[in-house]
Coordinates of C-alpha atoms in Angstrom, one line a residue:
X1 CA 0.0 0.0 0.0
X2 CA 1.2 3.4 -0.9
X3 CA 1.6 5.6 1.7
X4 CA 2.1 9.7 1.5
X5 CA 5.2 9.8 3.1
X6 CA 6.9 6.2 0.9
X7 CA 8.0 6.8 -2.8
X8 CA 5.5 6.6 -5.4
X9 CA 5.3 4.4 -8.2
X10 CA 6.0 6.3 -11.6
X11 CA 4.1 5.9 -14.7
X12 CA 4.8 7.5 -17.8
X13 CA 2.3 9.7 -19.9
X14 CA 1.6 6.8 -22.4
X15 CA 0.4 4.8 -19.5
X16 CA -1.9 7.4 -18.8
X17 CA -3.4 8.2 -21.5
X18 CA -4.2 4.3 -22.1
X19 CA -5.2 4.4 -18.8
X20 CA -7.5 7.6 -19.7
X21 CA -8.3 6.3 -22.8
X22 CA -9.7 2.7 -21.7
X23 CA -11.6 5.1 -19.2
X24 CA -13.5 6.5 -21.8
X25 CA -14.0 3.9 -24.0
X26 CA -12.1 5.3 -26.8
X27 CA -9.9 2.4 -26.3
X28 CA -12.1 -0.5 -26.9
X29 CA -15.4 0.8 -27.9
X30 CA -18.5 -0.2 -25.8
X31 CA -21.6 -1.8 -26.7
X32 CA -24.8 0.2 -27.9
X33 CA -26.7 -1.5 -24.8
X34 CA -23.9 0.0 -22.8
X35 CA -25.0 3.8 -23.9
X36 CA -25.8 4.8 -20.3
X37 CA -22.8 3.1 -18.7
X38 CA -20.6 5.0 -21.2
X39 CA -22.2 8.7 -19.9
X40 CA -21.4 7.6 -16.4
X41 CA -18.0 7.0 -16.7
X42 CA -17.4 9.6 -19.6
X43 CA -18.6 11.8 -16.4
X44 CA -21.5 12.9 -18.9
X45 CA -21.0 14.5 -22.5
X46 CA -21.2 18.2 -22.8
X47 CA -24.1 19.4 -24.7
X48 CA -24.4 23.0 -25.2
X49 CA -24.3 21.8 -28.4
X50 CA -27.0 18.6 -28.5
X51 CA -25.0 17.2 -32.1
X52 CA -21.9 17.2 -30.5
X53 CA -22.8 15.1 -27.4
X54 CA -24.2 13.0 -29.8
X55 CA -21.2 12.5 -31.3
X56 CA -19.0 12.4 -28.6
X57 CA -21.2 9.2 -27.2
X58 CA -20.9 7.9 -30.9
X59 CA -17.2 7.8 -30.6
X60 CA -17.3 5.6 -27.3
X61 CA -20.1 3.4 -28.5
X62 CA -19.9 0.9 -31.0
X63 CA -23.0 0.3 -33.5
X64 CA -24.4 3.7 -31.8
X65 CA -27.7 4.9 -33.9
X66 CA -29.5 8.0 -33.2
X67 CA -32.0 6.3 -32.2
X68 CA -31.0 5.0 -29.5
X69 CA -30.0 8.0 -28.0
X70 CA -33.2 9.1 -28.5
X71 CA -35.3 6.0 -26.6
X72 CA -32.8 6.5 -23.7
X73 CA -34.8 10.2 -23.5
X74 CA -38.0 9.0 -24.3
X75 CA -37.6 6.8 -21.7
X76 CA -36.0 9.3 -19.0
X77 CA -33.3 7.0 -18.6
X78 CA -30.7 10.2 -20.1
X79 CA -31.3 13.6 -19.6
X80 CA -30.0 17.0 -20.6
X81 CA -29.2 19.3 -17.2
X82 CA -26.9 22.2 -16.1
X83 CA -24.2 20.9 -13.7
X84 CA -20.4 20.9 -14.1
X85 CA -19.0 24.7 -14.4
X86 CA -22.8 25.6 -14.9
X87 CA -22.6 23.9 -18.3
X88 CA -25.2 21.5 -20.2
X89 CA -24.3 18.1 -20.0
X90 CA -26.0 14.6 -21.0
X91 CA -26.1 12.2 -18.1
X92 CA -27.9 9.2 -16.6
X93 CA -31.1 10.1 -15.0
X94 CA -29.7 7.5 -12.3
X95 CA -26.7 10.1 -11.4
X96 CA -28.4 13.7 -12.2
X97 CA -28.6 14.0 -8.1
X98 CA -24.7 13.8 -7.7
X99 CA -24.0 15.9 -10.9
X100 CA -26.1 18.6 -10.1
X101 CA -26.3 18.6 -5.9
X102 CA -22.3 17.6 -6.4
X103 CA -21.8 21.0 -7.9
X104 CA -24.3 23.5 -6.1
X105 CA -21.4 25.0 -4.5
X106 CA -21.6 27.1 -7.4
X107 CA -25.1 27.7 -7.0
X108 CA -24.5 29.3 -3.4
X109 CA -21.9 31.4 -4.6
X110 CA -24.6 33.2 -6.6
X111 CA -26.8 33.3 -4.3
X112 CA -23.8 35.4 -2.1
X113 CA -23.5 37.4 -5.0
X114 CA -27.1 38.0 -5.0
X115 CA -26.6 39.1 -1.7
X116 CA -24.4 41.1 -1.7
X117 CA -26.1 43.2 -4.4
X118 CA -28.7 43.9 -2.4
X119 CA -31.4 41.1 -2.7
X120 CA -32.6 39.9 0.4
X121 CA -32.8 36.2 1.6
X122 CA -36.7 36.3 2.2
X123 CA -36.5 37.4 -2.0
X124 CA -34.1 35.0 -3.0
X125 CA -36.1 32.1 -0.9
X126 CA -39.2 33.1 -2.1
X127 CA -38.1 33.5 -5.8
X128 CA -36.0 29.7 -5.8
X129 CA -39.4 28.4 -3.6
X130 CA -41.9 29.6 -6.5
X131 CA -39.6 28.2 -9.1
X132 CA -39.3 24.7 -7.5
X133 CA -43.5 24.4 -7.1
X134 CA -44.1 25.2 -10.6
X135 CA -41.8 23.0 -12.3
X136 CA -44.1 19.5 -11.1
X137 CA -44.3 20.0 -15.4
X138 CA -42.3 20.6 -18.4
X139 CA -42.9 24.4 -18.6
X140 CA -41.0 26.6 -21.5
X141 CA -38.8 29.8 -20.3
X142 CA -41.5 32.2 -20.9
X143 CA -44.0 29.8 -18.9
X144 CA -41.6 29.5 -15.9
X145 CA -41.2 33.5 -15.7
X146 CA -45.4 34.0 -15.8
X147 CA -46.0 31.5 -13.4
X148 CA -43.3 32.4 -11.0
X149 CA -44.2 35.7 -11.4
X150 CA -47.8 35.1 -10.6
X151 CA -46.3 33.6 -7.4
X152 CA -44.3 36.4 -6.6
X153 CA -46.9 39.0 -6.9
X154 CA -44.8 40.8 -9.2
X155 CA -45.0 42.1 -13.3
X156 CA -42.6 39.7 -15.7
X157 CA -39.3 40.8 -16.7
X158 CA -37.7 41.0 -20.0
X159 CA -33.8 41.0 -21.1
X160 CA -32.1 40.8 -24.4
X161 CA -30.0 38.0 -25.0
X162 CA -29.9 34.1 -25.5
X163 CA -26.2 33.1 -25.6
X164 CA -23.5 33.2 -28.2
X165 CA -24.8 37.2 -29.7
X166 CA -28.5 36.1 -29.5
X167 CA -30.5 39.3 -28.8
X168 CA -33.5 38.1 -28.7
X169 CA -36.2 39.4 -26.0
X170 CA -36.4 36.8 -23.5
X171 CA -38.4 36.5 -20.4
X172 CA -37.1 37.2 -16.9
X173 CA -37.7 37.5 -12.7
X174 CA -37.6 40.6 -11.1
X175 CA -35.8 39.2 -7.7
X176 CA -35.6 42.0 -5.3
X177 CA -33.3 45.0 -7.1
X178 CA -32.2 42.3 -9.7
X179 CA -34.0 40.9 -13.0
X180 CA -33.4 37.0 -13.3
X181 CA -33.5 35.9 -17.2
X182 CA -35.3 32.4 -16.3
X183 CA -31.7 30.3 -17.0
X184 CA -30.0 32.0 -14.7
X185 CA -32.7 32.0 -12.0
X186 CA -32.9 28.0 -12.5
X187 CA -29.0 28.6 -11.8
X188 CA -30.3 29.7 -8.4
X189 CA -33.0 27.1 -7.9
X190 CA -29.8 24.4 -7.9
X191 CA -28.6 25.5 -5.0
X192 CA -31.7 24.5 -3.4
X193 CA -33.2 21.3 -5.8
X194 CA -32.6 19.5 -8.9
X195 CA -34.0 20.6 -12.5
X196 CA -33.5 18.9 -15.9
X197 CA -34.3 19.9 -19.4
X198 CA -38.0 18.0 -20.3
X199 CA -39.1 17.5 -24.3
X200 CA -38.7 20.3 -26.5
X201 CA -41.5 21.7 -27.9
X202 CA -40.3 23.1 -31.6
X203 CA -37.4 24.4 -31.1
X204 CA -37.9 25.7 -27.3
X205 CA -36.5 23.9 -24.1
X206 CA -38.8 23.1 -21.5
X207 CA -37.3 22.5 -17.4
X208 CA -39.0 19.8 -14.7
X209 CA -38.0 19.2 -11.5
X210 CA -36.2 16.0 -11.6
X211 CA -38.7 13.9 -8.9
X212 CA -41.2 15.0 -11.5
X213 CA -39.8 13.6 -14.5
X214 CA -37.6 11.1 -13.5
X215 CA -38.6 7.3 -12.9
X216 CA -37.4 6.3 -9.3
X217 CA -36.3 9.3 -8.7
X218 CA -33.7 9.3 -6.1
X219 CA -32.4 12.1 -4.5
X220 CA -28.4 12.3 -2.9
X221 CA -27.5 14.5 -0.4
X222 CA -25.0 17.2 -0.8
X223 CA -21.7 15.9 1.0
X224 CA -22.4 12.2 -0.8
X225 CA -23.4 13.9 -4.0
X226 CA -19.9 15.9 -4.1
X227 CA -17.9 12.7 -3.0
X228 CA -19.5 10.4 -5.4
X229 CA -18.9 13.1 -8.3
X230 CA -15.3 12.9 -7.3
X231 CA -15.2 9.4 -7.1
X232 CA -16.7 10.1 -11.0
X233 CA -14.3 12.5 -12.1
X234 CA -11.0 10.7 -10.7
X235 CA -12.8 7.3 -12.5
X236 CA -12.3 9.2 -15.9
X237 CA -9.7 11.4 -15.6
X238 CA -6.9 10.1 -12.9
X239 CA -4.2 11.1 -12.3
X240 CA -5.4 13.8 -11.2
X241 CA -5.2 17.2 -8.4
X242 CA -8.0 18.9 -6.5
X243 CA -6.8 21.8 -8.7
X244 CA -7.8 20.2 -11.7
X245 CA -11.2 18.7 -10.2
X246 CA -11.5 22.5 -9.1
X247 CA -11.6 23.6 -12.6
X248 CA -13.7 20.5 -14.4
X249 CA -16.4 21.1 -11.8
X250 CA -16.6 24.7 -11.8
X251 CA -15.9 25.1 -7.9
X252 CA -13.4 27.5 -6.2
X253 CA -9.5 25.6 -5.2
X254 CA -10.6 25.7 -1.8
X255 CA -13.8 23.8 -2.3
X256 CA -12.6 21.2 -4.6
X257 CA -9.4 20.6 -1.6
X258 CA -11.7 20.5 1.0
X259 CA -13.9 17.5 -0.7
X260 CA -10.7 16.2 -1.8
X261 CA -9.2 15.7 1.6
X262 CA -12.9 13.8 2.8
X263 CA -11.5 11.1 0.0
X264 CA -7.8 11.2 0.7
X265 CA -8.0 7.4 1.9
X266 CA -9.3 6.8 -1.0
X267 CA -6.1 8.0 -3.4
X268 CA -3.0 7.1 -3.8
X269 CA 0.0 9.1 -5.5
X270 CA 1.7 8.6 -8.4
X271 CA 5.0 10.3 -10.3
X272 CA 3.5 11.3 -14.1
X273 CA 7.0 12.3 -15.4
X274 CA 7.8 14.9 -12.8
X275 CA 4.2 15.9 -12.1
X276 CA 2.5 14.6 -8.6
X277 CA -0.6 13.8 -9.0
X278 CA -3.5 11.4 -7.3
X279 CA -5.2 8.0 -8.8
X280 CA -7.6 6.0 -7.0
X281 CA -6.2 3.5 -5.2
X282 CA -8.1 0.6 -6.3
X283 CA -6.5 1.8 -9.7
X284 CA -3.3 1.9 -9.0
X285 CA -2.2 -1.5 -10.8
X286 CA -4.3 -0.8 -13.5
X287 CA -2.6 2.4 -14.5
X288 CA 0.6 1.1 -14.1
X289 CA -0.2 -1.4 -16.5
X290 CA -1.9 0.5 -19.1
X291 CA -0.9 0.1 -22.8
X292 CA -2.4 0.2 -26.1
X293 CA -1.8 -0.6 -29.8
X294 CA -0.7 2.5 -31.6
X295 CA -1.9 4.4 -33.4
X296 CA -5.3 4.7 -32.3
X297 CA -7.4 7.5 -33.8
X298 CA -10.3 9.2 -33.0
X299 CA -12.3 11.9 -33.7
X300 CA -14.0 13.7 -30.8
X301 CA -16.4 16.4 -32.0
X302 CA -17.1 19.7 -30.5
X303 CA -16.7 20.2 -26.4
X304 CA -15.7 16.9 -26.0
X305 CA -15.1 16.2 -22.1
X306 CA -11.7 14.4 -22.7
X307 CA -10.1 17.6 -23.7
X308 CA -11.3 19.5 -20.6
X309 CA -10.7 17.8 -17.5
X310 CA -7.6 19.1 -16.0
X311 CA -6.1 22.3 -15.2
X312 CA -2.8 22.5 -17.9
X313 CA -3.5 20.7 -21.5
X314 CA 0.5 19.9 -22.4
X315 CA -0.1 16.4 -22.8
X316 CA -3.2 16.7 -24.9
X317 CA -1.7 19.4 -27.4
X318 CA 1.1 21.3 -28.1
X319 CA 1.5 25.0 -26.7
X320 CA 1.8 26.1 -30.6
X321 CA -1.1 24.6 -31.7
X322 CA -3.5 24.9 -28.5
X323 CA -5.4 28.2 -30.0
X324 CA -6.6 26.1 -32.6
X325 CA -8.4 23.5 -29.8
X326 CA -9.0 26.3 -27.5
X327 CA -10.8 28.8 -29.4
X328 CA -11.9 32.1 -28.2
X329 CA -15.3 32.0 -26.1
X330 CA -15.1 29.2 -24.7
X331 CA -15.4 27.1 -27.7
X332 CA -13.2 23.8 -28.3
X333 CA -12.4 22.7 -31.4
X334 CA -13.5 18.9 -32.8
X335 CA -10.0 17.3 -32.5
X336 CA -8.3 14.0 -34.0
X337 CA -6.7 12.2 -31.5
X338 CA -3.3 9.7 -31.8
X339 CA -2.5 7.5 -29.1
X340 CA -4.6 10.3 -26.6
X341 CA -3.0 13.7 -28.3
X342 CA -4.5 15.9 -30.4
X343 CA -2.6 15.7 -34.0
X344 CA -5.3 17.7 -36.4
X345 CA -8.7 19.3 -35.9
X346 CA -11.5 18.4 -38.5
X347 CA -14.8 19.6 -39.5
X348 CA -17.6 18.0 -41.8
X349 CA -20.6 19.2 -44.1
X350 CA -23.3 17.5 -45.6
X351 CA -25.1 17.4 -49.1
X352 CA -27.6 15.0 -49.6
X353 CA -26.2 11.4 -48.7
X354 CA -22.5 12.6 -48.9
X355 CA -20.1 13.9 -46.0
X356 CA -17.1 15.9 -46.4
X357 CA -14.7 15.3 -43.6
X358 CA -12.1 18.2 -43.6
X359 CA -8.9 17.3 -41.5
X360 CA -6.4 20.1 -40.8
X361 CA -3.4 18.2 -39.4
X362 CA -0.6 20.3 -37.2
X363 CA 2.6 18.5 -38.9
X364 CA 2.8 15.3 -40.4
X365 CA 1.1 12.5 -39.9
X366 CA 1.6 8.5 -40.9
X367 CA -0.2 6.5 -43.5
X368 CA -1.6 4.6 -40.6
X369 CA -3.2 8.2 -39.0
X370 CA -3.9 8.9 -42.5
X371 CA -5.9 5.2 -42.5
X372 CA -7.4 5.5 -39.1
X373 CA -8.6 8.8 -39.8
X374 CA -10.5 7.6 -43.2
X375 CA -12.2 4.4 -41.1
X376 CA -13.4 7.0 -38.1
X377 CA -14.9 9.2 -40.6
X378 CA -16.5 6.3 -42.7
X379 CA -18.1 5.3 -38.9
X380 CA -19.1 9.4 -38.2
X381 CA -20.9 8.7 -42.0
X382 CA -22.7 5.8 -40.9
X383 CA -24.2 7.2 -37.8
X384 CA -25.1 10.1 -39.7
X385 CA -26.7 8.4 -42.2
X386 CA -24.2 9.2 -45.0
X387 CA -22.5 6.4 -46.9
X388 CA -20.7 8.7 -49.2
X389 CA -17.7 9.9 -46.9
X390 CA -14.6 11.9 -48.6
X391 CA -11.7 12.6 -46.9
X392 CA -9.7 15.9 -46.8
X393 CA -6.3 16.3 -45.4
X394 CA -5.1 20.0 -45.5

């Protein structure tokens, strides 16, 4: 057993990124029966973008079709939900308690902020209470702001915005001095309860309270919910720091420490190079024997989680070329990874039954990464529904 003050083993950063890799089923995919067993230990797929979560579960599952992603939400077995750094996320309806009450540190902070502008607690209470009592249904944003307001006593608000330069005229709750578009007062309401996305009606959202919506709903109490979201994260992304489960989850250094020293039992460290860093312990012998065949390429769309787990990126991507994965406002570029670095970034269009895969490579690459990129983009066209594929490599 590895103790803090005894040597740790050392790994290199091969072994952990087939460690990572196998993680995340990028290694071997999984089964399509698996599809919810992949979003839990993916630690859910981002989905400000709905496509690209798609596609980052398509690159972990083997045989995925849309349709199945699509049963899992008919069935409110996956769901869509603000959680990690206040961000959308697909995840198992089984786990939406520790992903959203593992996170609502966040949510408090707000509600200090709030505060400290000048709201007081008996407005914030009552505005988060109203929210909570309507949402026993899927209700739309401009729903949510007439019946909370109706609550409240008070005339709905309006803003301008939407996200991304959308300046459209949205609805909004006037909490004390403050006006509360309906997303960000739903941002509130998690530090007190737990709220998913419900069906879209066109092309509008609608929110439910998860004991609402969800099957056999079961609820997780804060302290569990953050420790089990940590036992999540270090499933995915060991090694790992509290720094760098700080930033994945969207919580302050101090916050993430603090939950990370309630596990420390749990971990044991490891020697990555140079860099000290934590694994789980029962882990331990599997990342030191981590390996895989290279090269292994994939290609992970849009804000896929891999490439946003841990505080500094040099083992996923060169300093030189990390503005071209890291793109200004917050968006991350879709990415081919070799052997668990990024090596190109790609896009893809569609006309009729034929996809165009565009591959902009940062130096050069092998015939094999020239093959492995042609059979992941002939896999992207089938799920897709696009035999035609043709390859471009710029």
């Amino acid at each position: 057993m590895t103790t803090r003050t005894s040597t740790p083993p050392s790994v290199n950063w091969e072994q952990v990124a087939a460690f990572r890799l196998a993680r995340h089923h990028l290694l071997d995919r999984a089964p399509a029966r698996s599809l919810l067993t992949v979003a839990r230990d993916m630690a859910g797929a981002q989905a400000q973008l709905l496509s690209a979560a798609q596609l980052s579960l398509r690159t972990r599952v083997r045989d995925l079709r849309l349709a199945h992603i699509e049963k899992a939400f008919e069935e409110r077995k996956l769901v869509k939900a603000s959680c990690m750094r206040r961000t959308l996320f697909l995840v198992p309806s089984e786990h939406l308690a520790v992903f959203v009450r593992g996170t609502a540190r966040r949510a408090e902070r707000e509600i200090r902020w709030a505060r400290s502008k000048g709201v007081p607690d008996r407005d914030i209470d009552a505005a988060i209470d109203a929210a909570l009592s309507v949402l026993d249904e899927p209700l739309t944003r401009s729903e949510i702001a007439e019946h909370v307001c109706r609550k409240l006593g008070v005339q709905v608000g309006s803003y301008h915005g939407g996200g991304w330069g959308n300046r459209r005229q949205l609805a909004a709750v006037p909490v004390g001095k403050l006006n509360y578009p309906v997303v960000e007062l739903l941002h509130l309401v998690a530090a007190r309860g737990v709220v998913c996305y419900g069906p879209y009606r066109g092309n509008e959202p609608t929110f439910v309270r998860a004991d609402a919506w969800i099957p056999d709903w079961r609820d997780v109490p804060g302290e569990q919910a953050e420790e089990s979201l940590l036992r999540l994260y270090m499933n995915a992304f060991s090694p790992a720091t509290a720094e760098d489960f700080a930033v994945w989850a969207g919580i302050t250094f101090m916050q993430a420490r603090q939950i990370w020293a309630r596990l420390q039992a749990e971990f044991a460290r490891v020697d990555v190079e140079g860099w000290a860093a934590d694994v789980l312990r029962k882990d331990l012998t599997r990342l030191t024997k981590a390996e895989f065949e290279s090269p292994l390429v994939r290609l992970l769309p849009y804000f896929d989680t891999f490439l946003l787990a841990h505080r500094e990126r040099d083992h996923l991507v060169d300093v030189k070329h990390r503005p071209n994965v890291y793109r200004p406002q917050g968006w991350i570029a879709p990415v081919v990874l070799v052997d668990g670095r990024v090596r190109a970034v790609w896009e893809h269009s569609r006309k009729g039954n034929r996809l165009y895969v565009k591959v902009a490579k940062f130096g050069p690459i092998s015939r094999r990464i020239t093959a492995g990129i042609r059979e992941e983009a002939q896999e992207l066209g089938r799920f897709l529904g696009a035999p035609d594929v043709i390859v471009q490599t710029v």
